[in-house]
Structures are given as C-alpha cells and as structure tokens.
Short mmCIF file of C-alpha atoms and ligand atoms in Angstrom, two decimals:
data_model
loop_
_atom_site.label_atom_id
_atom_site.label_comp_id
_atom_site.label_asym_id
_atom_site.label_seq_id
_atom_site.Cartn_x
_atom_site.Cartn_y
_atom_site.Cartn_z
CA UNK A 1 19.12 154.88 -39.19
CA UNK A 2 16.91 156.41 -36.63
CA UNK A 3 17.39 155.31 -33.21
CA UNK A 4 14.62 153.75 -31.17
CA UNK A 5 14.35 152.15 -27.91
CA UNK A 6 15.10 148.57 -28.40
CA UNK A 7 13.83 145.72 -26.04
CA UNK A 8 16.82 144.15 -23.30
CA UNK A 9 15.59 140.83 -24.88
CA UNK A 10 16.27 141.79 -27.96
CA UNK A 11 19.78 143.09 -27.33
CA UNK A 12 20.40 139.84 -25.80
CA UNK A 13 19.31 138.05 -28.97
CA UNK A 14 21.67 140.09 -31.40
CA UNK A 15 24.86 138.47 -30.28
CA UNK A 16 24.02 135.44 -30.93
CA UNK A 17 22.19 136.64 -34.61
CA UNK A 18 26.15 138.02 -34.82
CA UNK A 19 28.09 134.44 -34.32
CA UNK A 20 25.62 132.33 -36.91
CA UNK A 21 25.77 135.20 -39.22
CA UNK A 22 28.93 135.18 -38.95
CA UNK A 23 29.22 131.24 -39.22
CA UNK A 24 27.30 131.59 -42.39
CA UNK A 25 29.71 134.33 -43.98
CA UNK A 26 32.72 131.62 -43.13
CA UNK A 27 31.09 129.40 -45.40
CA UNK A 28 30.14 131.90 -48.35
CA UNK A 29 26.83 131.59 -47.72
CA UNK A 30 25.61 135.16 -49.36
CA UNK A 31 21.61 135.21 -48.57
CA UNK A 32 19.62 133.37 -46.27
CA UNK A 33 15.79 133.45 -45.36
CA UNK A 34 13.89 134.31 -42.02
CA UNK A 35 12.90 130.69 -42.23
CA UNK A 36 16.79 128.72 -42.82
CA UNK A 37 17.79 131.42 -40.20
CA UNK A 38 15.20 130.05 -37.85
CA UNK A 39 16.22 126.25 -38.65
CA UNK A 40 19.40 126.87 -38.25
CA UNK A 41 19.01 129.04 -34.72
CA UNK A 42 15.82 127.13 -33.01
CA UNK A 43 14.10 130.55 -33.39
CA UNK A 44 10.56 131.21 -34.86
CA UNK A 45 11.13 132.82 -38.01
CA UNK A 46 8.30 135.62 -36.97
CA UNK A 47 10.61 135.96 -34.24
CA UNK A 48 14.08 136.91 -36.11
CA UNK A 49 11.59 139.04 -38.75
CA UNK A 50 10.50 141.15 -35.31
CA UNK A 51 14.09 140.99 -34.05
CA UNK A 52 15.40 142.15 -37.14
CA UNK A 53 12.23 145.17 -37.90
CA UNK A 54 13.64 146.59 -35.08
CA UNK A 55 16.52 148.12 -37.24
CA UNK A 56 15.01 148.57 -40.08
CA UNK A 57 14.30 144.93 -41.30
CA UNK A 58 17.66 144.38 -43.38
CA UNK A 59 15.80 141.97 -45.14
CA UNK A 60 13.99 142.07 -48.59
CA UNK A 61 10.81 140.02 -50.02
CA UNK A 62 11.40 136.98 -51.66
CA UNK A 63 14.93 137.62 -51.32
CA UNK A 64 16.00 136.78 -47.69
CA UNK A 65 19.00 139.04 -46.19
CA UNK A 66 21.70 138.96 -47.06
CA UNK A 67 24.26 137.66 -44.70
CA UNK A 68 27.15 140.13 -45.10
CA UNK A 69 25.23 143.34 -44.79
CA UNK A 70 23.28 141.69 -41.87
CA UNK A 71 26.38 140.81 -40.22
CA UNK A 72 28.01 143.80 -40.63
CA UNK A 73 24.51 146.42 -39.40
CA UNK A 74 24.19 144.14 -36.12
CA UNK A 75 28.08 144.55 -35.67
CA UNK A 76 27.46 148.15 -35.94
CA UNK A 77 24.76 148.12 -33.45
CA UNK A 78 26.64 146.09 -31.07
CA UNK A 79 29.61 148.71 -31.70
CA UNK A 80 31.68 145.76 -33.03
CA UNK A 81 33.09 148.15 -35.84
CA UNK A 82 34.97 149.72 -33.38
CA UNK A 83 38.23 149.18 -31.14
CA UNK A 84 38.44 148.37 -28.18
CA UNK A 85 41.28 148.76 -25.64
CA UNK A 86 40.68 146.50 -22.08
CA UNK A 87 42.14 145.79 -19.51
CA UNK A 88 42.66 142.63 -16.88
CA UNK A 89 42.92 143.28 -13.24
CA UNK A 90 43.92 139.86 -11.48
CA UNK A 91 46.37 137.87 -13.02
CA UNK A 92 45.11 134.52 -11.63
CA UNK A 93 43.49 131.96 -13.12
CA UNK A 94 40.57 133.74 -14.23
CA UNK A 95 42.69 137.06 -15.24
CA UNK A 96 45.13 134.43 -17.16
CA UNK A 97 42.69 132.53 -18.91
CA UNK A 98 41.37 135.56 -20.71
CA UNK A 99 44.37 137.38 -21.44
CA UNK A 100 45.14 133.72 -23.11
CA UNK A 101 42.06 133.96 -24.73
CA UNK A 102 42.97 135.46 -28.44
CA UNK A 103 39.85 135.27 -30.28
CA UNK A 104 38.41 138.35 -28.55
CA UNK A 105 40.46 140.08 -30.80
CA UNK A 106 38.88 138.93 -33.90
CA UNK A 107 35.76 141.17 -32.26
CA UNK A 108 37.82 143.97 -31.61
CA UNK A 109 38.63 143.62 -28.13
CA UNK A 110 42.57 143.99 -27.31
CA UNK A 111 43.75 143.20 -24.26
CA UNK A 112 47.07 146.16 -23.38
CA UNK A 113 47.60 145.31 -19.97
CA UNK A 114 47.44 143.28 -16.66
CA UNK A 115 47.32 144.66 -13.06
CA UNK A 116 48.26 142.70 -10.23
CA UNK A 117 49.51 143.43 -6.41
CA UNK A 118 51.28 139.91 -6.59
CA UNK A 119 54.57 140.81 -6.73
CA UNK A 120 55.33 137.61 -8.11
CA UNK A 121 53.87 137.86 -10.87
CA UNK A 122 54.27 141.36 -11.78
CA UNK A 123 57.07 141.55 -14.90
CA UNK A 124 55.58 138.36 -15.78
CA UNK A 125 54.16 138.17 -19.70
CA UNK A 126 51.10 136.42 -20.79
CA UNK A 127 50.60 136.16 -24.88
CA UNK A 128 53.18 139.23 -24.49
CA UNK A 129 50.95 141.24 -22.64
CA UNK A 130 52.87 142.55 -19.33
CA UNK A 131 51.80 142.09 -15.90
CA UNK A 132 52.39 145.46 -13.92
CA UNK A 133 51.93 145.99 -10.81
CA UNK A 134 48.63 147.44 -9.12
CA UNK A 135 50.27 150.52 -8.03
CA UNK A 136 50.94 151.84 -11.67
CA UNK A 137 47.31 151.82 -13.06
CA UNK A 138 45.85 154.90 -12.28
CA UNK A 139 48.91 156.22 -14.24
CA UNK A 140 48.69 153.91 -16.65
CA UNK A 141 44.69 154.52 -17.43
CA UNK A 142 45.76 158.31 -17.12
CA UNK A 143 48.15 157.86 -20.08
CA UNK A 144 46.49 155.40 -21.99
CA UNK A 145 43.10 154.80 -23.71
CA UNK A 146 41.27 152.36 -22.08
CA UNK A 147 37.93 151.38 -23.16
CA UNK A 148 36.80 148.46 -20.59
CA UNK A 149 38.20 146.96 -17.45
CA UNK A 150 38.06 143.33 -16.23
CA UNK A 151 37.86 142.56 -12.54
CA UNK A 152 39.05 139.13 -12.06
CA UNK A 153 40.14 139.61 -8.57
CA UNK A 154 38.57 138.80 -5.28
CA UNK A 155 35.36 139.59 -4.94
CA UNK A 156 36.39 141.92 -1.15
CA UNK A 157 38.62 143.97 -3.32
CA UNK A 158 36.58 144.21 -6.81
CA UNK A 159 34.07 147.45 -4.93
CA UNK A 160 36.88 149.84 -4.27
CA UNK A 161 39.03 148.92 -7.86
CA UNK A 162 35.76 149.68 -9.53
CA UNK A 163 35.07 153.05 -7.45
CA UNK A 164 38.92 154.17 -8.59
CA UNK A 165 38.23 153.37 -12.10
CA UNK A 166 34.96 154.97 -12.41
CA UNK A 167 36.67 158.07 -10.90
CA UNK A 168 40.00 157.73 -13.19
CA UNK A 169 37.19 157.90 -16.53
CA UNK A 170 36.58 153.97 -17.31
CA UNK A 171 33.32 154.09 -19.05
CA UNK A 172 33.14 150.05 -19.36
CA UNK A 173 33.41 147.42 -16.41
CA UNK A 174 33.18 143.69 -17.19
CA UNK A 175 32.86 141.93 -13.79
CA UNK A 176 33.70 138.82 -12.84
CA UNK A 177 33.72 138.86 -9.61
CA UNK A 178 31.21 137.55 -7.48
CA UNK A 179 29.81 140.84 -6.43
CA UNK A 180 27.16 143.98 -7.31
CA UNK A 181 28.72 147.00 -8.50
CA UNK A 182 27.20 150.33 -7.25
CA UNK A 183 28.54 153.08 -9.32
CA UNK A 184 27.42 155.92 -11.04
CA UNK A 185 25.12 155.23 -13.67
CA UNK A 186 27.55 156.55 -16.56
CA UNK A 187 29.87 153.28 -15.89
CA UNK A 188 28.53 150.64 -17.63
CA UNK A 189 28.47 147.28 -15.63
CA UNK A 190 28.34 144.23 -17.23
CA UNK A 191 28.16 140.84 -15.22
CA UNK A 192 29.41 137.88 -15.84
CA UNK A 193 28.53 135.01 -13.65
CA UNK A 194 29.17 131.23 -14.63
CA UNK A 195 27.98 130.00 -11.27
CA UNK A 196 24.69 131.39 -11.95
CA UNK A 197 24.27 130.18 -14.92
CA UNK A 198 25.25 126.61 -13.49
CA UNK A 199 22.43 127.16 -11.22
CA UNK A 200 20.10 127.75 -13.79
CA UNK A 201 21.56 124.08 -15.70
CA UNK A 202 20.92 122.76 -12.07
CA UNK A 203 17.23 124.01 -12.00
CA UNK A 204 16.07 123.05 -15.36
CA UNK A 205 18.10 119.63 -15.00
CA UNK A 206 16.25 119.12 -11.60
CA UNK A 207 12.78 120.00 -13.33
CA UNK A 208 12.53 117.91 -16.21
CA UNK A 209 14.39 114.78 -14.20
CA UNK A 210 12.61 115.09 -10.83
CA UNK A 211 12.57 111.89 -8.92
CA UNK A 212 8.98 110.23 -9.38
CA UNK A 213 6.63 111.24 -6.69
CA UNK A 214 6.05 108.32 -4.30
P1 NAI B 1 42.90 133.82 -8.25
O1 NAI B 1 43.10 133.81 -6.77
O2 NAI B 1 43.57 132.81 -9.09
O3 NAI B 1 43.30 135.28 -8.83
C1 NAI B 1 43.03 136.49 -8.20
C2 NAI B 1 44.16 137.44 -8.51
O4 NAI B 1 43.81 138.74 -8.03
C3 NAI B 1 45.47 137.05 -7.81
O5 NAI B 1 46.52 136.98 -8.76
C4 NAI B 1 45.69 138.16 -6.78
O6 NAI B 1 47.06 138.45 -6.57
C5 NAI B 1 44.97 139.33 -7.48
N1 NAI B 1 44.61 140.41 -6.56
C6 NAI B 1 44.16 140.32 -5.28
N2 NAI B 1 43.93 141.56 -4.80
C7 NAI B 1 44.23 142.43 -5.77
C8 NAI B 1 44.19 143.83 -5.88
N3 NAI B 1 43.78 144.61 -4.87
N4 NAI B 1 44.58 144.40 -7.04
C9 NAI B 1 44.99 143.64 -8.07
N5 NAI B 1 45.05 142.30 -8.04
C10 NAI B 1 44.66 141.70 -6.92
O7 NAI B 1 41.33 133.79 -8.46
P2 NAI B 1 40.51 133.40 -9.78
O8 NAI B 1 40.13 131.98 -9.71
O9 NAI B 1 41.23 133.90 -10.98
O10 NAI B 1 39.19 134.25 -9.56
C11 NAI B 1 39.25 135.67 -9.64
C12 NAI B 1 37.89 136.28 -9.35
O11 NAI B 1 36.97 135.84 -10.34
C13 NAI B 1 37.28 135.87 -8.02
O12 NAI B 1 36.53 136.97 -7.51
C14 NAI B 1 36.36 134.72 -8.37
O13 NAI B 1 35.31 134.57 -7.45
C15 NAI B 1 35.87 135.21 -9.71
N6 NAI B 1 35.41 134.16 -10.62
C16 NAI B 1 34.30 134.44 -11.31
C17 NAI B 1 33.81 133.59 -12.23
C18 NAI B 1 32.61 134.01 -12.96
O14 NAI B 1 32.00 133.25 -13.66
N7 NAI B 1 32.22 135.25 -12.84
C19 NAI B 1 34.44 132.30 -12.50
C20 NAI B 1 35.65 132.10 -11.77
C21 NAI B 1 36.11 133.01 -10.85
#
C-alpha cells in the first residue's frame, strides 16, 4: 500500500475503528456496511467511508467490508501485528495497576520488567513480573529489547528518567506523569493524562447544565 500523509484526527479515530471491529469479529459477524458501522459507532457513515479511503477504502460496493480483513489492515497500520516489549518505571499505584493490567497483551504489548528505587519493593513480583531496582536499568535496556517505557513515577523525577532512556536507545515513551517531555524528536512521546480529560467531563458537564441566568 502506498503511504500517504494521514490526518492526526484520523489516527485518533482508527483505534477505536480497531475495538468495534474487533467486537464485531467476537461475534462472527463477517461483513458489515459503512452505514451499521456508523449505527453502531455514532459516526456519519461518509465519515468512516473518508476514514477508511485513506488506506485504500477496504471496502467493496454493495458488499460492505469485511470485518476480518478490516480489522486486521488497521491493526497493521497501528503496528498491532507486531510485538511489543515495555517497560514500567514506578511500582506504585499507577506502575501496579498496569503491570496488573493483562489485556494489553492481547494487543501485543508485554510488560518484562518493573523499575523502582523503593527498596521495599524491589524483589517484589507483580503478575510474575519482577520489580528491580532503579539502578539496574540502563543494564537491563542495554541487554534487553525494549520497545516502550512507562513513567509512572513522580512527575520531578519523570524529565531526567526520560533523558537516560532516550540516550540508552528507547524509541517509545508512554507518560504518565504529569509533565512535558522535551526530547529529541526521534523518541516518540505519548501522553496520557486522566486529569485532563476529567477537565474536559467538567467543562462539557458545566456547559450543557449551567445554572439558569438570573
Ligand atoms: P506512587 O507514589 O504510588 O508511585 C510512584 C512510584 O515511583 C513509587 O513506588 C516510588 O518509589 C517510585 N519512584 C520515585 N522516584 C523514582 C525514581 N527516580 N526511579 C524509579 N522509581 C521511582 O504514585 P502513583 O499514584 O502511582 O502516580 C505515579 C505518577 O503517575 C505520578 O507522577 C502521578 O502524578 C501520575 N499519575 C498520572 C495519571 C495520569 O492520568 N496520567 C493518573 C495517576 C497518577
């Protein structure tokens, strides 16, 4: 397929195409048109048939697309069909909660290991995966393949972990913490914020029930 430039909100759009395809293929469903799609996802259907032109339409006239092939061309372009090897660094709540968290798996994300400067918690297992301690990373990223680290530490100590990754190779950063990244543009930063995305249930909650005007 050739490759063109594809739209941010588009990219945005294709995970969640992903999880109802993927909904769909749990059931057996085999084929499904733009405009079920669209019921089903509170999307136009012009919309998905843009989304989806983007990659070469997948879909056929009269026929619909069909679910599996879909499924499996957006994993591709989301690089689902490969393996990935993360890892957590912060074994506290946050840290814990996704090294608990199996089903990333079943998208090929594998948590191999947890970094911590707690010594209490360091020999500690969660789901079998080992906390080590801080201090043994940079060897351990040295010896090992590792696709995508996790910052789930305070947010005072997530700039300098993220500077010694990007400079030990890590190619994929998935921050949690509270805090902009600045690092060379071949380390790919991806944000995650639930606190801003309370504020944004706050704003639209506070917009459609304002308080009469007096
Ligand atoms: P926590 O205090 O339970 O865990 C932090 C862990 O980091 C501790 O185990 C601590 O020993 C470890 N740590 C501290 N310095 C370290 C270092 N230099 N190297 C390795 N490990 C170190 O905190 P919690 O609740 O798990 O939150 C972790 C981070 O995630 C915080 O920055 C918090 O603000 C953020 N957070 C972000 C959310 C989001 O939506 N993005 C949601 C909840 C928390």
């Amino acid at each position: 397929m050739e490759k063109k430039q594809i739209s941010k909100a588009v990219i945005n759009r294709l995970p969640r195409y992903y999880r109802y395809l993927g909904d769909l293929l749990e059931k057996d469903v085999v084929r499904i048109s733009s405009k079920e799609l669209s019921e089903r996802m509170k999307v136009t259907a012009s919309q998905i048939r843009q989304d989806l032109n983007n990659f070469g339409g997948f879909g056929q006239q009269g026929y619909g697309y069909n679910v599996e092939y879909l499924h499996t061309e957006i994993g591709k372009i989301l690089g689902l069909d490969k393996r990935y090897s993360l890892i957590i660094i912060g074994a506290g709540n946050l840290g814990q909660a996704l090294a608990n968290y199996a089903d990333f798996e079943r998208r090929g994300f594998y948590v191999r290991s947890i970094f911590d400067i707690n010594p209490r918690l360091v020999g500690l297992s969660i789901r079998g995966i080992e906390i080590k301690s801080i201090d043994e990373m940079e060897e351990y990223i040295k010896m090992n393949q590792v696709d995508i680290a996790a910052l789930t530490l305070p947010k005072s100590k997530a700039p300098q972990i993220a500077s010694d990754l990007a400079r030990w190779g890590i190619k994929g950063i998935w921050n949690f913490a509270p805090t902009d990244l600045h690092l060379h543009e071949n380390v790919i930063v991806e944000n995650v914020h639930l606190a801003e995305s309370l504020m944004k249930l706050s704003y639209k909650l506070s917009e459609k029930y304002k308080p009469a005007d007096n």
